[in-house]
Short mmCIF file of C-alpha atoms and ligand atoms in Angstrom, two decimals:
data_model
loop_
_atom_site.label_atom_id
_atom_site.label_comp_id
_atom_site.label_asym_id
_atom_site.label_seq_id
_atom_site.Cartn_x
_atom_site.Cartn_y
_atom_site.Cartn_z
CA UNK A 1038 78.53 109.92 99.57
CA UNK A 1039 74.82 110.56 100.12
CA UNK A 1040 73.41 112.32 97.55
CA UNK A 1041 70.02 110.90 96.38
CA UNK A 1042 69.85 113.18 93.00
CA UNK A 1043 73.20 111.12 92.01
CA UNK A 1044 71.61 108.27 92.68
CA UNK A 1045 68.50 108.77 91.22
CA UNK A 1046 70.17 109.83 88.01
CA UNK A 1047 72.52 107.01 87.97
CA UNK A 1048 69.32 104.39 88.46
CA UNK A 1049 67.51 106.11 84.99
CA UNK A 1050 70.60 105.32 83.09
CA UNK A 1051 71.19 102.26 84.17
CA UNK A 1052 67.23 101.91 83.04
CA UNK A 1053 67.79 103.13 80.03
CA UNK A 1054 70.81 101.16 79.87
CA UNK A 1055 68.95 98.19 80.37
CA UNK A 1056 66.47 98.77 77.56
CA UNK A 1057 69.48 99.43 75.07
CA UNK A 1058 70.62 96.09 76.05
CA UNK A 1059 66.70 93.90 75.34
CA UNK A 1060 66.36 96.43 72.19
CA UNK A 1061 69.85 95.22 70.78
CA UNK A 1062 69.23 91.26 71.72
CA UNK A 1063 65.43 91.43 70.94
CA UNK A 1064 64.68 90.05 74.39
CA UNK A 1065 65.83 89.90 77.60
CA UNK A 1066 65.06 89.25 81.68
CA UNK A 1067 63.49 92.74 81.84
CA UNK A 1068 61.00 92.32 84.94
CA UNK A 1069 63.90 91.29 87.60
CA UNK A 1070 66.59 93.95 86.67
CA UNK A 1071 64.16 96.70 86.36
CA UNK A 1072 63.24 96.10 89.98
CA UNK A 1073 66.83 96.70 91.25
CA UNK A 1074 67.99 99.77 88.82
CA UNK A 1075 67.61 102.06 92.35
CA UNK A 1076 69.83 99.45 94.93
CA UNK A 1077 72.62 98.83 92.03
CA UNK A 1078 72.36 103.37 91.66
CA UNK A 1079 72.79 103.72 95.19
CA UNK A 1080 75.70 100.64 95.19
CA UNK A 1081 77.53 102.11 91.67
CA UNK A 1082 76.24 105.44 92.60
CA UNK A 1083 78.54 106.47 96.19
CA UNK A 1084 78.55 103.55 98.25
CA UNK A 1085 80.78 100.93 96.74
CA UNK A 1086 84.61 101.15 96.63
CA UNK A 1087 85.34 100.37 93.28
CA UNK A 1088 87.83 101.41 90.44
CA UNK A 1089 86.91 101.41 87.04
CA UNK A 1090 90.11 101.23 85.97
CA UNK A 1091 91.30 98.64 88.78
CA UNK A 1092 88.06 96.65 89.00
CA UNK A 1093 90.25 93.67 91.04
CA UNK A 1094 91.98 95.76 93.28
CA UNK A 1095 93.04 94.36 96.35
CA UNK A 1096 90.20 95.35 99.36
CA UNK A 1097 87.94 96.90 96.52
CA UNK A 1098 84.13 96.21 97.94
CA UNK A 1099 82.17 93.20 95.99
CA UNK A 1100 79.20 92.77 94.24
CA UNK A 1101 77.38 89.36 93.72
CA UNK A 1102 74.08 88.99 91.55
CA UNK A 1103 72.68 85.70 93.03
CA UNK A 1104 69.70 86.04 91.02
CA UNK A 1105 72.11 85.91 87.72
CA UNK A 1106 69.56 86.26 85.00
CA UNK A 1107 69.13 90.02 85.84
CA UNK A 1108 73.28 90.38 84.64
CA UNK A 1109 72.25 93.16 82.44
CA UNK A 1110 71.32 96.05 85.27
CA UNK A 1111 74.80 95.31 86.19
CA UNK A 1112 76.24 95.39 83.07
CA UNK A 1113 73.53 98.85 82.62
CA UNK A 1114 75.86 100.09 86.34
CA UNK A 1115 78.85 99.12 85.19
CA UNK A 1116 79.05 100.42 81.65
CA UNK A 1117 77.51 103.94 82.89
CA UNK A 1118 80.23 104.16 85.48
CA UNK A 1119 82.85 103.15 83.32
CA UNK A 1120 83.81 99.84 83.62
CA UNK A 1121 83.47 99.50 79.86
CA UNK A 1122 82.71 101.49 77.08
CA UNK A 1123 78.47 101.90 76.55
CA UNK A 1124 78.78 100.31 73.34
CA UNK A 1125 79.43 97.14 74.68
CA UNK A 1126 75.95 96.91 75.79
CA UNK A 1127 74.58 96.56 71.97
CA UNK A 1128 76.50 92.93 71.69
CA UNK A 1129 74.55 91.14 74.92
CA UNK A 1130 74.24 87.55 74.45
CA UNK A 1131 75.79 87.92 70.46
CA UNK A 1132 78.15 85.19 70.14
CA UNK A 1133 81.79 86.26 71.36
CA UNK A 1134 80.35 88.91 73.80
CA UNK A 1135 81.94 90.04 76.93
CA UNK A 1136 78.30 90.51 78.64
CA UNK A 1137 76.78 87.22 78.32
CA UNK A 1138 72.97 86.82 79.74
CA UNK A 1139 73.90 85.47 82.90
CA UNK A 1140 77.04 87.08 85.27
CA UNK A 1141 80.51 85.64 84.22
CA UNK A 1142 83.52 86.97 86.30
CA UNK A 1143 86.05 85.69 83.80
CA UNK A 1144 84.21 88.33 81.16
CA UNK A 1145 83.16 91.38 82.32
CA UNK A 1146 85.52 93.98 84.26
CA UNK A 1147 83.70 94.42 87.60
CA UNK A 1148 81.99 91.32 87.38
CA UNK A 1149 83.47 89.76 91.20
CA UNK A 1150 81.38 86.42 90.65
CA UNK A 1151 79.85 84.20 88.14
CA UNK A 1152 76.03 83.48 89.24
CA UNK A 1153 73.29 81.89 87.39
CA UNK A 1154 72.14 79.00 89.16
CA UNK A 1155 70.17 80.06 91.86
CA UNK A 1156 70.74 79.81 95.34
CA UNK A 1157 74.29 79.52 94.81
CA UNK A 1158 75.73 82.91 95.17
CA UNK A 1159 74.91 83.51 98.46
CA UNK A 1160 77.43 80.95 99.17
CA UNK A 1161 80.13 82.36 97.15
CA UNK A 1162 79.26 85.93 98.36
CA UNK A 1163 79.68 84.41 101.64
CA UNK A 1164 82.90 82.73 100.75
CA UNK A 1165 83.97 85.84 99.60
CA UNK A 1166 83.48 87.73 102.53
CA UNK A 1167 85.43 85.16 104.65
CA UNK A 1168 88.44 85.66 102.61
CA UNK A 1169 88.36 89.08 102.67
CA UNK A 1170 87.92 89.23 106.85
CA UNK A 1171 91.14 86.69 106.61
CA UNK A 1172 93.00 89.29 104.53
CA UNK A 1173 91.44 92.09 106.90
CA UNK A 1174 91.07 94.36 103.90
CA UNK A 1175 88.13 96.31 104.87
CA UNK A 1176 86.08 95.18 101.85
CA UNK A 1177 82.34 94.55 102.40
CA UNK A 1178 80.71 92.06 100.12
CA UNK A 1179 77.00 93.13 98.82
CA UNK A 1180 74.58 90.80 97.53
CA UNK A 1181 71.63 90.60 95.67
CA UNK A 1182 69.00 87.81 95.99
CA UNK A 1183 65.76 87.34 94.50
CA UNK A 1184 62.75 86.49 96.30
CA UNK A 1185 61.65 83.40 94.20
CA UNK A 1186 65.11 82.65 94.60
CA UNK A 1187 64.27 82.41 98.19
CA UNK A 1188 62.46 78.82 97.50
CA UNK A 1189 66.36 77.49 96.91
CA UNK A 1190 67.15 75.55 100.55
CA UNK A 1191 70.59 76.76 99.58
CA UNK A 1192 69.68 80.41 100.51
CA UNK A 1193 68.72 79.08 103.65
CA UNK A 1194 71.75 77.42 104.93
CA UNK A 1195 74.11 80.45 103.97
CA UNK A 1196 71.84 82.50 105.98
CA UNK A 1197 72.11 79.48 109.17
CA UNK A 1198 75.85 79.89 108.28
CA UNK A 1199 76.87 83.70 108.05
CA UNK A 1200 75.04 84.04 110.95
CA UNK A 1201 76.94 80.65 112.74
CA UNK A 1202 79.90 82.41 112.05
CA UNK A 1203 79.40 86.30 112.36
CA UNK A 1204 79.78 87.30 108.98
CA UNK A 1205 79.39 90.88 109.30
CA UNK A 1206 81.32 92.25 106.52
CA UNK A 1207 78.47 90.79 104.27
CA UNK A 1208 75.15 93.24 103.39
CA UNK A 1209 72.02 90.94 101.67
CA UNK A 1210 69.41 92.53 99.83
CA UNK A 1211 66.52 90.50 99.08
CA UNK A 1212 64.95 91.86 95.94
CA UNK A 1213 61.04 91.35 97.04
CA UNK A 1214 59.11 91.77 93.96
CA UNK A 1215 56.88 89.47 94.62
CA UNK A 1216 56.89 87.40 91.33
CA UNK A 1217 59.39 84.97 90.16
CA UNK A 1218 59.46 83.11 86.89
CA UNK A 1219 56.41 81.42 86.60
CA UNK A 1220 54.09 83.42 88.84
CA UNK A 1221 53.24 85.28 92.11
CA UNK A 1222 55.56 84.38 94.58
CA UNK A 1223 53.11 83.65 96.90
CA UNK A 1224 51.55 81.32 94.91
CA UNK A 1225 54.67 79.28 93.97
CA UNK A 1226 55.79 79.12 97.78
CA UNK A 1227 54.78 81.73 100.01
CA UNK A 1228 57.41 84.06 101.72
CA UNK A 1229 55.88 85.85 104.46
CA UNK A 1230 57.58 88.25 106.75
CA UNK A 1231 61.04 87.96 105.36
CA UNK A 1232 62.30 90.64 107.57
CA UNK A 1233 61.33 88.28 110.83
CA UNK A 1234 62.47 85.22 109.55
CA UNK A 1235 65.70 86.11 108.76
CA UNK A 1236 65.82 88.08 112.48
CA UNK A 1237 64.86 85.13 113.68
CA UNK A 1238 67.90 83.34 112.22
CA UNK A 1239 69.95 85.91 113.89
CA UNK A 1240 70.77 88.59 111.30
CA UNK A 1241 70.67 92.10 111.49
CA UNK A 1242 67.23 92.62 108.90
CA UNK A 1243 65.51 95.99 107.73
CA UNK A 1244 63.04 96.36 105.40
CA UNK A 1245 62.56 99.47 102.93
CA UNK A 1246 60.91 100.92 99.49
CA UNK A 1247 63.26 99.55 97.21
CA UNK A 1248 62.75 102.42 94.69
CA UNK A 1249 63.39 104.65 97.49
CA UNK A 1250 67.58 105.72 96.84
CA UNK A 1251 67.32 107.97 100.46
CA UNK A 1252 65.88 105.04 102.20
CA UNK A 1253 68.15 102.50 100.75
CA UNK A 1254 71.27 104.55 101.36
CA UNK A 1255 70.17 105.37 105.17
CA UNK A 1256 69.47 101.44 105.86
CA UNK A 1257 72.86 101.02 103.86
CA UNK A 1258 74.51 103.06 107.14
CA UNK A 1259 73.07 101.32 109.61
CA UNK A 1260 73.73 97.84 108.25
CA UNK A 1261 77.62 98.97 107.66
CA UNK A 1262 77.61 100.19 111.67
CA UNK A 1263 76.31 96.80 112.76
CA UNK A 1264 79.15 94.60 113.83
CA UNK A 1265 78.80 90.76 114.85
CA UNK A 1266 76.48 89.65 112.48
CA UNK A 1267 75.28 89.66 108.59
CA UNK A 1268 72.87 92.19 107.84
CA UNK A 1269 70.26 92.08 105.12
CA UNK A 1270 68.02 94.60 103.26
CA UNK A 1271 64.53 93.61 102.45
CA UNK A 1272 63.41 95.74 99.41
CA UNK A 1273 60.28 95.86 98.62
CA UNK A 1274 60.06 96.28 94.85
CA UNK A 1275 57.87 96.82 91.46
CA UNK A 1276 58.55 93.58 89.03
CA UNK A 1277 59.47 95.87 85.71
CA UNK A 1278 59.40 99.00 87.48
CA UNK A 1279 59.96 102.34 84.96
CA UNK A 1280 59.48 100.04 81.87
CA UNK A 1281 56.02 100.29 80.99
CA UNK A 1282 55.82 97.21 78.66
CA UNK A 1283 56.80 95.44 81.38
CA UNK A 1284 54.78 97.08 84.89
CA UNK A 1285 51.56 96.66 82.26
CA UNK A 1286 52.07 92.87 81.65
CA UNK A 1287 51.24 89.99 84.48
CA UNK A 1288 54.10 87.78 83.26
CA UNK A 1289 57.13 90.22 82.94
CA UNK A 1290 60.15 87.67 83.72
CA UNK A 1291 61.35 87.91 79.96
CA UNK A 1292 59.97 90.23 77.12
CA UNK A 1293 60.36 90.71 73.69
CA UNK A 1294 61.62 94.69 72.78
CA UNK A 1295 61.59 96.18 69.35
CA UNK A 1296 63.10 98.80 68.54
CA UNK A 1297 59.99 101.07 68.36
CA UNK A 1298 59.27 99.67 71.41
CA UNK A 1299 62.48 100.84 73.01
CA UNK A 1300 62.06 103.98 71.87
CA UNK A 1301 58.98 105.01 73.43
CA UNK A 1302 60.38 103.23 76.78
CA UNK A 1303 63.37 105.55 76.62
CA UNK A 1304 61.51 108.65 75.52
CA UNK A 1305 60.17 108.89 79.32
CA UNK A 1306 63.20 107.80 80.94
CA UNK A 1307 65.16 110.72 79.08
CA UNK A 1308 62.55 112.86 80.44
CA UNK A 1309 63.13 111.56 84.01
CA UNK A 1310 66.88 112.13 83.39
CA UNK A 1311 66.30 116.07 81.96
CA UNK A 1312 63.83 116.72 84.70
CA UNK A 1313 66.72 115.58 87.39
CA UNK A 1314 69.60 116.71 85.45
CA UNK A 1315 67.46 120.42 85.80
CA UNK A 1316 67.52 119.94 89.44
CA UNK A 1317 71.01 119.08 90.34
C1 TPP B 384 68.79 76.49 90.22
C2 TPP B 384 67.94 77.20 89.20
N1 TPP B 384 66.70 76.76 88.95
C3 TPP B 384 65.92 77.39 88.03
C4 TPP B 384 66.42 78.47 87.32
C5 TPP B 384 65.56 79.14 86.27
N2 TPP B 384 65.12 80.45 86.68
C6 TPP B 384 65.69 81.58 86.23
S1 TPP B 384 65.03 82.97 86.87
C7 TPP B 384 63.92 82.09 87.79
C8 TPP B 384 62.95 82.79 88.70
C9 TPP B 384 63.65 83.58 89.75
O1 TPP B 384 62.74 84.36 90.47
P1 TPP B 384 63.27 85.58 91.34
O2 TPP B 384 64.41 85.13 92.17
O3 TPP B 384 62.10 86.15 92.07
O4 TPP B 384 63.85 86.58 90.26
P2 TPP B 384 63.14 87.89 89.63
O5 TPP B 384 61.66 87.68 89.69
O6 TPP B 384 63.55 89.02 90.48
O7 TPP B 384 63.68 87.99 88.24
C10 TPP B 384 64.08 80.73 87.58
C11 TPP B 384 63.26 79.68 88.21
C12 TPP B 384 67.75 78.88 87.60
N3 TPP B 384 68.32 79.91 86.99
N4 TPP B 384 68.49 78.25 88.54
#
């Protein structure tokens, strides 16, 4: 389905969604799941196959957040589309939860891989992927990387391998933000032109506004049509992006919320979502 209104509504509640979840724990990795609210509404929005009500069903399409620490936009997808009740969201990182800070498949319905440690989930995404071309179920694997996660020589030899071995059932997106924990990326380890590099080791690679639903969607379709090799998504992103607190602040990896706080963040995302909700 291509319908950027549905996606763009689905990426301000999983916004919102995410601010519920740093109001209720006090804190949270705002910066680096702000940035990907639009790629996880165009995923949860249309694009994935996935069942709520099934979410291990056999040839179902799977979702791995490399960059773990950004767990709740996924848990912000998955609760608006189902998975779970919204609730849920309130008891992040409480002790006993099902959404703890960092992905963990063995807790949360929809959750296809447990990440955290970065670097490593490009391997497992790409592990997946294998297993599913064995089984020949038709399931593409999408994954999500961070950029500052790019400094992990992991990331690099699961991009040597897909390639080695034509893993074209497997769709990266590199979540360019251009900060990571402590700092400007470029300052911690510079980047460059991750669109060439990764051409250059032999992967199908685009780069788009990765706030942009319609452009994510369209480069989406093309990487599904390319056969023989992995494809990968270079989104150019906004560290924080539609949470004020955090766009304002130079060091947004993790922020404190209040509740007052929270309020006036969702007071202009509920305006986003009447002023779409009016057009649809
Ligand atoms: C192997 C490993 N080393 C260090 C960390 C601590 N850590 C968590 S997030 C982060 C920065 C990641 O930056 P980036 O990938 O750009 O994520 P984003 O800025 O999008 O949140 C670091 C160093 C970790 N989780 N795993």
């Amino acid at each position: 389905m291509n319908d950027k209104k549905q996606f763009d509504l689905l990426a301000v509640r999983i916004r919102m969604n995410i601010i519920r979840q740093m109001v209720a724990f006090g804190s949270g990795h705002i910066g680096g799941a702000m940035s990907i609210a639009d790629v996880l509404g165009v995923l949860y929005g249309g694009v994935m196959d996935v069942d709520p009500k099934q979410p291990r069903r056999e040839g179902r399409d799977w979702f791995v957040l490399s960059k773990g620490h950004a767990g709740p936009a996924v848990y912000a997808a998955l609760a608006a589309r189902g998975f779970f009740p919204e609730d849920v969201l309130d008891t992040l990182n409480r002790p006993g939860t099902t959404l703890p800070s960092h992905c963990d498949r063995f807790r949360t319905p929809g959750v296809d891989i447990s990440t955290g440690s970065l670097g490593q989930g490009i391997s497992t995404a790409i592990g997946a992927a294998l297993g599913n071309r064995l089984r020949n179920n038709g399931s593409t694997v999408y994954l999500i990387v961070g950029d500052g996660e790019c400094d992990e020589g992991q990331i690099w030899e699961g991009v040597l391998f897909a390639a080695h071995h034509k893993v074209d059932n497997l769709i990266m997106f590199v979540d360019y933000n251009k900060k990571q924990l402590d700092g400007e990326t470029d300052a911690v380890c510079k980047l460059g032109d991750l669109r060439r590099k990764l051409e250059d080791f032999d992967w199908h690679a685009q780069e788009v506004d990765g706030h942009d639903t319609a452009a994510i969607y369209g480069a989406i379709q093309k990487a599904k049509a390319e056969r023989g090799r992995p494809s990968a998504i270079v989104l150019h992103t906004v560290k924080g992006k539609g949470c004020m607190k955090a766009e304002d602040a130079a060091a947004n990896h993790h922020m404190t919320f209040t509740p007052e706080e929270g309020e006036a963040e969702l007071a202009v995302l509920r305006r986003q979502l009447e002023a779409l909700e009016v057009e649809v």
